Amino acid sequence: MSVRLNEIKPKIPAYESRLRHNIITVPEEARRCSGINVFGKKLKTFIFTTDIAIIRNCDADAVFAVYPFTPQVAISESIIKGAYTPVFCGVGGGTTQGERTVALAKDVEAQGACGVVLNAPVSDSNILSVAKAVDVPVVITVVSEETDIRARLEAGASILNIAAADKTAELVRKIRADFPDVPIIATGGPTGDTIARTVEAGANAITYTPPSAKELFSSLMKKYRE
């Protein structure tokens, strides 16, 4: 009986260092999505953090560097320099809007960012200004089904980032039905099951929030005390 080559799943060789073996792994369910090709790289998983130690010790395909403060180039520069993988940087859209988001987008592109991320409140005209200023994907965050997706795309958004908490999978499914070809990144939620539901709904890539440094240290210190 013949076996097709695409049915053979060879074991992938792995190297583990004596010291660098405690790597944060993204849940396997996230690897089942299609991925998004950006500048020749297929990105399926994004680590949602600005902690450079975690960024240097995880197996995600890319970094989603968005944080709840006004964006600062010193932060984006340190993350981009320290990361092994492509970095998508937040450049405002909430408290920070207008010309400042355009300037920040140009700055992080010059630093080497692979994409820029705008927060949900940003105006369509602001998206357009950013899209005209940079030659990297413009990612727009979507938190509600009330968002006019077509207007966002027409303004220049390249990728949608769906972040609707426990309604994320439902919103992904709705948007996918209306826009079958739009690239979608989505938050996967806390478990493999929630990630699987989001992938099944139509997400092309998943953002994964890793354990905090405090949580990681807690288990390590417990081991040391034993």
mmCIF file with all atom_site columns, C-alpha atoms in Angstrom:
data_model
loop_
_atom_site.group_PDB
_atom_site.id
_atom_site.type_symbol
_atom_site.label_atom_id
_atom_site.label_alt_id
_atom_site.label_comp_id
_atom_site.label_asym_id
_atom_site.label_entity_id
_atom_site.label_seq_id
_atom_site.pdbx_PDB_ins_code
_atom_site.Cartn_x
_atom_site.Cartn_y
_atom_site.Cartn_z
_atom_site.occupancy
_atom_site.B_iso_or_equiv
_atom_site.pdbx_formal_charge
_atom_site.auth_seq_id
_atom_site.auth_comp_id
_atom_site.auth_asym_id
_atom_site.auth_atom_id
_atom_site.pdbx_PDB_model_num
ATOM 1   C CA . MET A 1 1   ? 0.000   0.000  0.000  1.00 0.00 ? 1   MET A CA 1
ATOM 2   C CA . SER A 1 2   ? 1.487   3.320  -1.109 1.00 0.00 ? 2   SER A CA 1
ATOM 3   C CA . VAL A 1 3   ? 1.802   6.281  1.242  1.00 0.00 ? 3   VAL A CA 1
ATOM 4   C CA . ARG A 1 4   ? 1.593   9.849  0.010  1.00 0.00 ? 4   ARG A CA 1
ATOM 5   C CA . LEU A 1 5   ? 4.438   12.145 0.985  1.00 0.00 ? 5   LEU A CA 1
ATOM 6   C CA . ASN A 1 6   ? 2.048   14.688 2.497  1.00 0.00 ? 6   ASN A CA 1
ATOM 7   C CA . GLU A 1 7   ? 0.704   11.987 4.814  1.00 0.00 ? 7   GLU A CA 1
ATOM 8   C CA . ILE A 1 8   ? 4.127   11.416 6.341  1.00 0.00 ? 8   ILE A CA 1
ATOM 9   C CA . LYS A 1 9   ? 4.758   13.552 9.416  1.00 0.00 ? 9   LYS A CA 1
ATOM 10  C CA . PRO A 1 10  ? 8.446   13.253 10.221 1.00 0.00 ? 10  PRO A CA 1
ATOM 11  C CA . LYS A 1 11  ? 9.596   13.954 13.740 1.00 0.00 ? 11  LYS A CA 1
ATOM 12  C CA . ILE A 1 12  ? 11.117  17.418 14.005 1.00 0.00 ? 12  ILE A CA 1
ATOM 13  C CA . PRO A 1 13  ? 14.618  17.337 15.510 1.00 0.00 ? 13  PRO A CA 1
ATOM 14  C CA . ALA A 1 14  ? 15.064  19.565 18.548 1.00 0.00 ? 14  ALA A CA 1
ATOM 15  C CA . TYR A 1 15  ? 18.029  21.000 20.392 1.00 0.00 ? 15  TYR A CA 1
ATOM 16  C CA . GLU A 1 16  ? 17.834  21.840 24.074 1.00 0.00 ? 16  GLU A CA 1
ATOM 17  C CA . SER A 1 17  ? 20.576  23.636 25.931 1.00 0.00 ? 17  SER A CA 1
ATOM 18  C CA . ARG A 1 18  ? 21.736  22.528 29.352 1.00 0.00 ? 18  ARG A CA 1
ATOM 19  C CA . LEU A 1 19  ? 20.662  25.931 30.699 1.00 0.00 ? 19  LEU A CA 1
ATOM 20  C CA . ARG A 1 20  ? 18.074  27.288 28.281 1.00 0.00 ? 20  ARG A CA 1
ATOM 21  C CA . HIS A 1 21  ? 15.512  24.507 28.477 1.00 0.00 ? 21  HIS A CA 1
ATOM 22  C CA . ASN A 1 22  ? 12.814  26.263 30.499 1.00 0.00 ? 22  ASN A CA 1
ATOM 23  C CA . ILE A 1 23  ? 11.082  27.848 27.484 1.00 0.00 ? 23  ILE A CA 1
ATOM 24  C CA . ILE A 1 24  ? 7.537   29.215 27.545 1.00 0.00 ? 24  ILE A CA 1
ATOM 25  C CA . THR A 1 25  ? 5.591   27.287 24.915 1.00 0.00 ? 25  THR A CA 1
ATOM 26  C CA . VAL A 1 26  ? 2.462   28.534 23.215 1.00 0.00 ? 26  VAL A CA 1
ATOM 27  C CA . PRO A 1 27  ? -0.373  25.963 23.466 1.00 0.00 ? 27  PRO A CA 1
ATOM 28  C CA . GLU A 1 28  ? -0.291  23.515 20.568 1.00 0.00 ? 28  GLU A CA 1
ATOM 29  C CA . GLU A 1 29  ? -3.865  24.408 19.575 1.00 0.00 ? 29  GLU A CA 1
ATOM 30  C CA . ALA A 1 30  ? -2.604  27.778 18.335 1.00 0.00 ? 30  ALA A CA 1
ATOM 31  C CA . ARG A 1 31  ? -0.394  26.026 15.768 1.00 0.00 ? 31  ARG A CA 1
ATOM 32  C CA . ARG A 1 32  ? -3.467  24.687 13.976 1.00 0.00 ? 32  ARG A CA 1
ATOM 33  C CA . CYS A 1 33  ? -4.314  28.046 12.417 1.00 0.00 ? 33  CYS A CA 1
ATOM 34  C CA . SER A 1 34  ? -3.216  28.958 8.888  1.00 0.00 ? 34  SER A CA 1
ATOM 35  C CA . GLY A 1 35  ? -0.829  31.733 9.846  1.00 0.00 ? 35  GLY A CA 1
ATOM 36  C CA . ILE A 1 36  ? -0.285  35.069 8.121  1.00 0.00 ? 36  ILE A CA 1
ATOM 37  C CA . ASN A 1 37  ? 2.606   35.545 5.714  1.00 0.00 ? 37  ASN A CA 1
ATOM 38  C CA . VAL A 1 38  ? 4.400   38.810 6.471  1.00 0.00 ? 38  VAL A CA 1
ATOM 39  C CA . PHE A 1 39  ? 7.533   39.621 4.479  1.00 0.00 ? 39  PHE A CA 1
ATOM 40  C CA . GLY A 1 40  ? 8.038   35.954 3.650  1.00 0.00 ? 40  GLY A CA 1
ATOM 41  C CA . LYS A 1 41  ? 7.561   34.664 7.209  1.00 0.00 ? 41  LYS A CA 1
ATOM 42  C CA . LYS A 1 42  ? 4.539   32.641 8.270  1.00 0.00 ? 42  LYS A CA 1
ATOM 43  C CA . LEU A 1 43  ? 3.343   33.928 11.633 1.00 0.00 ? 43  LEU A CA 1
ATOM 44  C CA . LYS A 1 44  ? 0.880   31.778 13.578 1.00 0.00 ? 44  LYS A CA 1
ATOM 45  C CA . THR A 1 45  ? 1.563   32.735 17.177 1.00 0.00 ? 45  THR A CA 1
ATOM 46  C CA . PHE A 1 46  ? 2.228   36.090 18.822 1.00 0.00 ? 46  PHE A CA 1
ATOM 47  C CA . ILE A 1 47  ? 3.448   36.453 22.404 1.00 0.00 ? 47  ILE A CA 1
ATOM 48  C CA . PHE A 1 48  ? 1.534   39.319 24.025 1.00 0.00 ? 48  PHE A CA 1
ATOM 49  C CA . THR A 1 49  ? 4.120   40.896 26.301 1.00 0.00 ? 49  THR A CA 1
ATOM 50  C CA . THR A 1 50  ? 6.754   43.597 26.607 1.00 0.00 ? 50  THR A CA 1
ATOM 51  C CA . ASP A 1 51  ? 8.869   41.577 29.063 1.00 0.00 ? 51  ASP A CA 1
ATOM 52  C CA . ILE A 1 52  ? 12.157  41.124 27.232 1.00 0.00 ? 52  ILE A CA 1
ATOM 53  C CA . ALA A 1 53  ? 13.117  38.122 29.377 1.00 0.00 ? 53  ALA A CA 1
ATOM 54  C CA . ILE A 1 54  ? 9.938   36.309 28.338 1.00 0.00 ? 54  ILE A CA 1
ATOM 55  C CA . ILE A 1 55  ? 10.366  37.418 24.725 1.00 0.00 ? 55  ILE A CA 1
ATOM 56  C CA . ARG A 1 56  ? 13.850  35.861 24.694 1.00 0.00 ? 56  ARG A CA 1
ATOM 57  C CA . ASN A 1 57  ? 12.609  32.626 26.237 1.00 0.00 ? 57  ASN A CA 1
ATOM 58  C CA . CYS A 1 58  ? 9.478   31.595 24.351 1.00 0.00 ? 58  CYS A CA 1
ATOM 59  C CA . ASP A 1 59  ? 8.628   29.722 21.155 1.00 0.00 ? 59  ASP A CA 1
ATOM 60  C CA . ALA A 1 60  ? 6.142   32.205 19.652 1.00 0.00 ? 60  ALA A CA 1
ATOM 61  C CA . ASP A 1 61  ? 6.606   33.231 16.022 1.00 0.00 ? 61  ASP A CA 1
ATOM 62  C CA . ALA A 1 62  ? 6.365   36.963 16.753 1.00 0.00 ? 62  ALA A CA 1
ATOM 63  C CA . VAL A 1 63  ? 5.911   39.580 19.477 1.00 0.00 ? 63  VAL A CA 1
ATOM 64  C CA . PHE A 1 64  ? 2.784   41.689 20.042 1.00 0.00 ? 64  PHE A CA 1
ATOM 65  C CA . ALA A 1 65  ? 4.262   44.646 21.940 1.00 0.00 ? 65  ALA A CA 1
ATOM 66  C CA . VAL A 1 66  ? 1.206   46.607 23.035 1.00 0.00 ? 66  VAL A CA 1
ATOM 67  C CA . TYR A 1 67  ? 0.989   48.131 26.515 1.00 0.00 ? 67  TYR A CA 1
ATOM 68  C CA . PRO A 1 68  ? -1.346  50.431 28.511 1.00 0.00 ? 68  PRO A CA 1
ATOM 69  C CA . PHE A 1 69  ? 0.830   53.561 28.390 1.00 0.00 ? 69  PHE A CA 1
ATOM 70  C CA . THR A 1 70  ? 1.517   56.107 25.696 1.00 0.00 ? 70  THR A CA 1
ATOM 71  C CA . PRO A 1 71  ? 3.978   54.447 23.279 1.00 0.00 ? 71  PRO A CA 1
ATOM 72  C CA . GLN A 1 72  ? 7.629   55.374 23.737 1.00 0.00 ? 72  GLN A CA 1
ATOM 73  C CA . VAL A 1 73  ? 10.402  54.752 21.224 1.00 0.00 ? 73  VAL A CA 1
ATOM 74  C CA . ALA A 1 74  ? 12.826  53.727 23.983 1.00 0.00 ? 74  ALA A CA 1
ATOM 75  C CA . ILE A 1 75  ? 10.534  50.795 24.804 1.00 0.00 ? 75  ILE A CA 1
ATOM 76  C CA . SER A 1 76  ? 10.015  49.705 21.201 1.00 0.00 ? 76  SER A CA 1
ATOM 77  C CA . GLU A 1 77  ? 13.732  50.013 20.474 1.00 0.00 ? 77  GLU A CA 1
ATOM 78  C CA . SER A 1 78  ? 14.721  47.759 23.374 1.00 0.00 ? 78  SER A CA 1
ATOM 79  C CA . ILE A 1 79  ? 12.129  45.124 22.428 1.00 0.00 ? 79  ILE A CA 1
ATOM 80  C CA . ILE A 1 80  ? 13.041  45.093 18.730 1.00 0.00 ? 80  ILE A CA 1
ATOM 81  C CA . LYS A 1 81  ? 16.776  44.884 19.502 1.00 0.00 ? 81  LYS A CA 1
ATOM 82  C CA . GLY A 1 82  ? 16.287  42.119 22.041 1.00 0.00 ? 82  GLY A CA 1
ATOM 83  C CA . ALA A 1 83  ? 13.790  39.933 20.186 1.00 0.00 ? 83  ALA A CA 1
ATOM 84  C CA . TYR A 1 84  ? 14.738  36.947 18.026 1.00 0.00 ? 84  TYR A CA 1
ATOM 85  C CA . THR A 1 85  ? 11.451  37.220 16.146 1.00 0.00 ? 85  THR A CA 1
ATOM 86  C CA . PRO A 1 86  ? 9.399   39.867 14.267 1.00 0.00 ? 86  PRO A CA 1
ATOM 87  C CA . VAL A 1 87  ? 7.883   42.564 16.491 1.00 0.00 ? 87  VAL A CA 1
ATOM 88  C CA . PHE A 1 88  ? 4.529   44.293 16.019 1.00 0.00 ? 88  PHE A CA 1
ATOM 89  C CA . CYS A 1 89  ? 4.528   47.545 18.015 1.00 0.00 ? 89  CYS A CA 1
ATOM 90  C CA . GLY A 1 90  ? 1.630   49.486 19.455 1.00 0.00 ? 90  GLY A CA 1
ATOM 91  C CA . VAL A 1 91  ? 1.678   53.109 18.283 1.00 0.00 ? 91  VAL A CA 1
ATOM 92  C CA . GLY A 1 92  ? -1.435  54.481 19.983 1.00 0.00 ? 92  GLY A CA 1
ATOM 93  C CA . GLY A 1 93  ? -4.962  55.072 18.782 1.00 0.00 ? 93  GLY A CA 1
ATOM 94  C CA . GLY A 1 94  ? -6.556  55.488 22.212 1.00 0.00 ? 94  GLY A CA 1
ATOM 95  C CA . THR A 1 95  ? -5.131  58.263 24.381 1.00 0.00 ? 95  THR A CA 1
ATOM 96  C CA . THR A 1 96  ? -2.407  58.849 21.796 1.00 0.00 ? 96  THR A CA 1
ATOM 97  C CA . GLN A 1 97  ? -3.877  59.896 18.446 1.00 0.00 ? 97  GLN A CA 1
ATOM 98  C CA . GLY A 1 98  ? -3.315  62.090 15.409 1.00 0.00 ? 98  GLY A CA 1
ATOM 99  C CA . GLU A 1 99  ? 0.096   63.109 14.161 1.00 0.00 ? 99  GLU A CA 1
ATOM 100 C CA . ARG A 1 100 ? 1.817   61.498 17.146 1.00 0.00 ? 100 ARG A CA 1
ATOM 101 C CA . THR A 1 101 ? 0.674   58.035 16.040 1.00 0.00 ? 101 THR A CA 1
ATOM 102 C CA . VAL A 1 102 ? 2.023   58.732 12.556 1.00 0.00 ? 102 VAL A CA 1
ATOM 103 C CA . ALA A 1 103 ? 5.382   59.834 13.962 1.00 0.00 ? 103 ALA A CA 1
ATOM 104 C CA . LEU A 1 104 ? 5.553   56.807 16.276 1.00 0.00 ? 104 LEU A CA 1
ATOM 105 C CA . ALA A 1 105 ? 4.678   54.451 13.414 1.00 0.00 ? 105 ALA A CA 1
ATOM 106 C CA . LYS A 1 106 ? 7.486   55.886 11.281 1.00 0.00 ? 106 LYS A CA 1
ATOM 107 C CA . ASP A 1 107 ? 9.909   55.643 14.197 1.00 0.00 ? 107 ASP A CA 1
ATOM 108 C CA . VAL A 1 108 ? 9.216   51.974 14.990 1.00 0.00 ? 108 VAL A CA 1
ATOM 109 C CA . GLU A 1 109 ? 9.365   51.029 11.313 1.00 0.00 ? 109 GLU A CA 1
ATOM 110 C CA . ALA A 1 110 ? 12.808  52.640 11.144 1.00 0.00 ? 110 ALA A CA 1
ATOM 111 C CA . GLN A 1 111 ? 13.803  50.666 14.245 1.00 0.00 ? 111 GLN A CA 1
ATOM 112 C CA . GLY A 1 112 ? 12.844  47.434 12.500 1.00 0.00 ? 112 GLY A CA 1
ATOM 113 C CA . ALA A 1 113 ? 9.256   46.724 13.545 1.00 0.00 ? 113 ALA A CA 1
ATOM 114 C CA . CYS A 1 114 ? 7.464   44.241 11.311 1.00 0.00 ? 114 CYS A CA 1
ATOM 115 C CA . GLY A 1 115 ? 4.064   45.858 11.876 1.00 0.00 ? 115 GLY A CA 1
ATOM 116 C CA . VAL A 1 116 ? 2.260   48.622 13.779 1.00 0.00 ? 116 VAL A CA 1
ATOM 117 C CA . VAL A 1 117 ? -0.816  48.169 15.972 1.00 0.00 ? 117 VAL A CA 1
ATOM 118 C CA . LEU A 1 118 ? -3.519  50.790 16.516 1.00 0.00 ? 118 LEU A CA 1
ATOM 119 C CA . ASN A 1 119 ? -6.031  50.677 19.358 1.00 0.00 ? 119 ASN A CA 1
ATOM 120 C CA . ALA A 1 120 ? -9.779  50.388 18.800 1.00 0.00 ? 120 ALA A CA 1
ATOM 121 C CA . PRO A 1 121 ? -10.782 54.075 19.358 1.00 0.00 ? 121 PRO A CA 1
ATOM 122 C CA . VAL A 1 122 ? -8.588  55.368 16.516 1.00 0.00 ? 122 VAL A CA 1
ATOM 123 C CA . SER A 1 123 ? -10.390 57.212 13.719 1.00 0.00 ? 123 SER A CA 1
ATOM 124 C CA . ASP A 1 124 ? -10.484 56.016 10.126 1.00 0.00 ? 124 ASP A CA 1
ATOM 125 C CA . SER A 1 125 ? -8.671  59.175 9.019  1.00 0.00 ? 125 SER A CA 1
ATOM 126 C CA . ASN A 1 126 ? -5.890  58.434 11.513 1.00 0.00 ? 126 ASN A CA 1
ATOM 127 C CA . ILE A 1 127 ? -5.582  54.876 10.165 1.00 0.00 ? 127 ILE A CA 1
ATOM 128 C CA . LEU A 1 128 ? -5.274  56.306 6.666  1.00 0.00 ? 128 LEU A CA 1
ATOM 129 C CA . SER A 1 129 ? -2.513  58.699 7.735  1.00 0.00 ? 129 SER A CA 1
ATOM 130 C CA . VAL A 1 130 ? -0.532  55.887 9.361  1.00 0.00 ? 130 VAL A CA 1
ATOM 131 C CA . ALA A 1 131 ? -1.046  53.543 6.396  1.00 0.00 ? 131 ALA A CA 1
ATOM 132 C CA . LYS A 1 132 ? 0.309   56.205 4.033  1.00 0.00 ? 132 LYS A CA 1
ATOM 133 C CA . ALA A 1 133 ? 3.332   56.842 6.244  1.00 0.00 ? 133 ALA A CA 1
ATOM 134 C CA . VAL A 1 134 ? 4.677   53.289 6.657  1.00 0.00 ? 134 VAL A CA 1
ATOM 135 C CA . ASP A 1 135 ? 5.449   50.259 4.525  1.00 0.00 ? 135 ASP A CA 1
ATOM 136 C CA . VAL A 1 136 ? 4.579   47.626 7.135  1.00 0.00 ? 136 VAL A CA 1
ATOM 137 C CA . PRO A 1 137 ? 1.205   46.067 7.998  1.00 0.00 ? 137 PRO A CA 1
ATOM 138 C CA . VAL A 1 138 ? -1.191  48.321 9.910  1.00 0.00 ? 138 VAL A CA 1
ATOM 139 C CA . VAL A 1 139 ? -3.068  46.219 12.475 1.00 0.00 ? 139 VAL A CA 1
ATOM 140 C CA . ILE A 1 140 ? -6.323  47.630 13.843 1.00 0.00 ? 140 ILE A CA 1
ATOM 141 C CA . THR A 1 141 ? -7.763  46.297 17.093 1.00 0.00 ? 141 THR A CA 1
ATOM 142 C CA . VAL A 1 142 ? -11.463 45.388 17.059 1.00 0.00 ? 142 VAL A CA 1
ATOM 143 C CA . VAL A 1 143 ? -13.308 44.955 20.350 1.00 0.00 ? 143 VAL A CA 1
ATOM 144 C CA . SER A 1 144 ? -16.957 45.118 19.302 1.00 0.00 ? 144 SER A CA 1
ATOM 145 C CA . GLU A 1 145 ? -19.262 43.882 16.572 1.00 0.00 ? 145 GLU A CA 1
ATOM 146 C CA . GLU A 1 146 ? -20.389 47.509 16.177 1.00 0.00 ? 146 GLU A CA 1
ATOM 147 C CA . THR A 1 147 ? -17.084 48.306 14.445 1.00 0.00 ? 147 THR A CA 1
ATOM 148 C CA . ASP A 1 148 ? -17.424 49.188 10.766 1.00 0.00 ? 148 ASP A CA 1
ATOM 149 C CA . ILE A 1 149 ? -14.905 46.654 9.458  1.00 0.00 ? 149 ILE A CA 1
ATOM 150 C CA . ARG A 1 150 ? -15.250 47.694 5.830  1.00 0.00 ? 150 ARG A CA 1
ATOM 151 C CA . ALA A 1 151 ? -14.434 51.315 6.705  1.00 0.00 ? 151 ALA A CA 1
ATOM 152 C CA . ARG A 1 152 ? -11.379 50.171 8.672  1.00 0.00 ? 152 ARG A CA 1
ATOM 153 C CA . LEU A 1 153 ? -10.096 48.144 5.731  1.00 0.00 ? 153 LEU A CA 1
ATOM 154 C CA . GLU A 1 154 ? -10.797 50.896 3.222  1.00 0.00 ? 154 GLU A CA 1
ATOM 155 C CA . ALA A 1 155 ? -8.890  53.336 5.441  1.00 0.00 ? 155 ALA A CA 1
ATOM 156 C CA . GLY A 1 156 ? -5.791  51.167 5.148  1.00 0.00 ? 156 GLY A CA 1
ATOM 157 C CA . ALA A 1 157 ? -5.902  48.514 7.874  1.00 0.00 ? 157 ALA A CA 1
ATOM 158 C CA . SER A 1 158 ? -4.008  45.437 6.675  1.00 0.00 ? 158 SER A CA 1
ATOM 159 C CA . ILE A 1 159 ? -4.800  43.027 9.519  1.00 0.00 ? 159 ILE A CA 1
ATOM 160 C CA . LEU A 1 160 ? -7.572  42.864 12.120 1.00 0.00 ? 160 LEU A CA 1
ATOM 161 C CA . ASN A 1 161 ? -6.730  42.131 15.754 1.00 0.00 ? 161 ASN A CA 1
ATOM 162 C CA . ILE A 1 162 ? -9.875  40.781 17.420 1.00 0.00 ? 162 ILE A CA 1
ATOM 163 C CA . ALA A 1 163 ? -9.873  41.294 21.197 1.00 0.00 ? 163 ALA A CA 1
ATOM 164 C CA . ALA A 1 164 ? -13.427 40.898 22.477 1.00 0.00 ? 164 ALA A CA 1
ATOM 165 C CA . ALA A 1 165 ? -12.743 38.934 25.685 1.00 0.00 ? 165 ALA A CA 1
ATOM 166 C CA . ASP A 1 166 ? -15.040 35.897 25.978 1.00 0.00 ? 166 ASP A CA 1
ATOM 167 C CA . LYS A 1 167 ? -16.863 36.939 22.774 1.00 0.00 ? 167 LYS A CA 1
ATOM 168 C CA . THR A 1 168 ? -13.728 36.843 20.629 1.00 0.00 ? 168 THR A CA 1
ATOM 169 C CA . ALA A 1 169 ? -14.470 33.548 18.851 1.00 0.00 ? 169 ALA A CA 1
ATOM 170 C CA . GLU A 1 170 ? -18.041 34.675 18.123 1.00 0.00 ? 170 GLU A CA 1
ATOM 171 C CA . LEU A 1 171 ? -16.818 37.983 16.677 1.00 0.00 ? 171 LEU A CA 1
ATOM 172 C CA . VAL A 1 172 ? -14.130 36.259 14.598 1.00 0.00 ? 172 VAL A CA 1
ATOM 173 C CA . ARG A 1 173 ? -16.763 33.949 13.122 1.00 0.00 ? 173 ARG A CA 1
ATOM 174 C CA . LYS A 1 174 ? -19.025 36.890 12.231 1.00 0.00 ? 174 LYS A CA 1
ATOM 175 C CA . ILE A 1 175 ? -16.243 38.895 10.590 1.00 0.00 ? 175 ILE A CA 1
ATOM 176 C CA . ARG A 1 176 ? -14.933 35.840 8.745  1.00 0.00 ? 176 ARG A CA 1
ATOM 177 C CA . ALA A 1 177 ? -18.375 35.245 7.237  1.00 0.00 ? 177 ALA A CA 1
ATOM 178 C CA . ASP A 1 178 ? -18.473 38.804 5.877  1.00 0.00 ? 178 ASP A CA 1
ATOM 179 C CA . PHE A 1 179 ? -14.781 39.086 4.958  1.00 0.00 ? 179 PHE A CA 1
ATOM 180 C CA . PRO A 1 180 ? -13.477 35.621 4.036  1.00 0.00 ? 180 PRO A CA 1
ATOM 181 C CA . ASP A 1 181 ? -10.018 36.814 2.955  1.00 0.00 ? 181 ASP A CA 1
ATOM 182 C CA . VAL A 1 182 ? -9.095  39.410 5.578  1.00 0.00 ? 182 VAL A CA 1
ATOM 183 C CA . PRO A 1 183 ? -6.119  38.445 7.784  1.00 0.00 ? 183 PRO A CA 1
ATOM 184 C CA . ILE A 1 184 ? -7.250  38.022 11.399 1.00 0.00 ? 184 ILE A CA 1
ATOM 185 C CA . ILE A 1 185 ? -5.172  37.869 14.585 1.00 0.00 ? 185 ILE A CA 1
ATOM 186 C CA . ALA A 1 186 ? -7.232  37.064 17.678 1.00 0.00 ? 186 ALA A CA 1
ATOM 187 C CA . THR A 1 187 ? -6.758  36.597 21.392 1.00 0.00 ? 187 THR A CA 1
ATOM 188 C CA . GLY A 1 188 ? -6.922  32.900 22.153 1.00 0.00 ? 188 GLY A CA 1
ATOM 189 C CA . GLY A 1 189 ? -8.022  33.011 25.752 1.00 0.00 ? 189 GLY A CA 1
ATOM 190 C CA . PRO A 1 190 ? -6.630  31.166 28.762 1.00 0.00 ? 190 PRO A CA 1
ATOM 191 C CA . THR A 1 191 ? -6.881  27.509 27.706 1.00 0.00 ? 191 THR A CA 1
ATOM 192 C CA . GLY A 1 192 ? -6.242  25.187 24.805 1.00 0.00 ? 192 GLY A CA 1
ATOM 193 C CA . ASP A 1 193 ? -9.999  24.780 24.374 1.00 0.00 ? 193 ASP A CA 1
ATOM 194 C CA . THR A 1 194 ? -10.635 28.509 24.041 1.00 0.00 ? 194 THR A CA 1
ATOM 195 C CA . ILE A 1 195 ? -7.754  28.825 21.587 1.00 0.00 ? 195 ILE A CA 1
ATOM 196 C CA . ALA A 1 196 ? -9.118  25.914 19.536 1.00 0.00 ? 196 ALA A CA 1
ATOM 197 C CA . ARG A 1 197 ? -12.539 27.586 19.357 1.00 0.00 ? 197 ARG A CA 1
ATOM 198 C CA . THR A 1 198 ? -10.979 30.830 18.156 1.00 0.00 ? 198 THR A CA 1
ATOM 199 C CA . VAL A 1 199 ? -8.958  29.026 15.485 1.00 0.00 ? 199 VAL A CA 1
ATOM 200 C CA . GLU A 1 200 ? -12.025 27.084 14.382 1.00 0.00 ? 200 GLU A CA 1
ATOM 201 C CA . ALA A 1 201 ? -13.958 30.351 14.113 1.00 0.00 ? 201 ALA A CA 1
ATOM 202 C CA . GLY A 1 202 ? -11.505 31.564 11.481 1.00 0.00 ? 202 GLY A CA 1
ATOM 203 C CA . ALA A 1 203 ? -8.543  33.261 13.151 1.00 0.00 ? 203 ALA A CA 1
ATOM 204 C CA . ASN A 1 204 ? -5.357  33.099 11.069 1.00 0.00 ? 204 ASN A CA 1
ATOM 205 C CA . ALA A 1 205 ? -3.075  33.784 14.046 1.00 0.00 ? 205 ALA A CA 1
ATOM 206 C CA . ILE A 1 206 ? -3.335  33.791 17.831 1.00 0.00 ? 206 ILE A CA 1
ATOM 207 C CA . THR A 1 207 ? -2.018  36.165 20.481 1.00 0.00 ? 207 THR A CA 1
ATOM 208 C CA . TYR A 1 208 ? -1.030  34.341 23.656 1.00 0.00 ? 208 TYR A CA 1
ATOM 209 C CA . THR A 1 209 ? -0.620  36.024 27.027 1.00 0.00 ? 209 THR A CA 1
ATOM 210 C CA . PRO A 1 210 ? 2.145   34.175 28.923 1.00 0.00 ? 210 PRO A CA 1
ATOM 211 C CA . PRO A 1 211 ? 2.348   33.690 32.686 1.00 0.00 ? 211 PRO A CA 1
ATOM 212 C CA . SER A 1 212 ? 3.783   36.709 34.493 1.00 0.00 ? 212 SER A CA 1
ATOM 213 C CA . ALA A 1 213 ? 7.352   36.736 35.794 1.00 0.00 ? 213 ALA A CA 1
ATOM 214 C CA . LYS A 1 214 ? 5.886   36.495 39.302 1.00 0.00 ? 214 LYS A CA 1
ATOM 215 C CA . GLU A 1 215 ? 3.974   33.330 38.410 1.00 0.00 ? 215 GLU A CA 1
ATOM 216 C CA . LEU A 1 216 ? 7.006   31.780 36.759 1.00 0.00 ? 216 LEU A CA 1
ATOM 217 C CA . PHE A 1 217 ? 9.194   32.615 39.726 1.00 0.00 ? 217 PHE A CA 1
ATOM 218 C CA . SER A 1 218 ? 6.639   31.177 42.134 1.00 0.00 ? 218 SER A CA 1
ATOM 219 C CA . SER A 1 219 ? 6.891   27.671 40.695 1.00 0.00 ? 219 SER A CA 1
ATOM 220 C CA . LEU A 1 220 ? 10.668  27.942 40.409 1.00 0.00 ? 220 LEU A CA 1
ATOM 221 C CA . MET A 1 221 ? 11.107  29.073 44.009 1.00 0.00 ? 221 MET A CA 1
ATOM 222 C CA . LYS A 1 222 ? 8.827   26.279 45.208 1.00 0.00 ? 222 LYS A CA 1
ATOM 223 C CA . LYS A 1 223 ? 11.121  23.816 43.463 1.00 0.00 ? 223 LYS A CA 1
ATOM 224 C CA . TYR A 1 224 ? 14.208  25.417 45.035 1.00 0.00 ? 224 TYR A CA 1
ATOM 225 C CA . ARG A 1 225 ? 12.715  25.114 48.518 1.00 0.00 ? 225 ARG A CA 1
ATOM 226 C CA . GLU A 1 226 ? 12.045  21.415 48.177 1.00 0.00 ? 226 GLU A CA 1
#
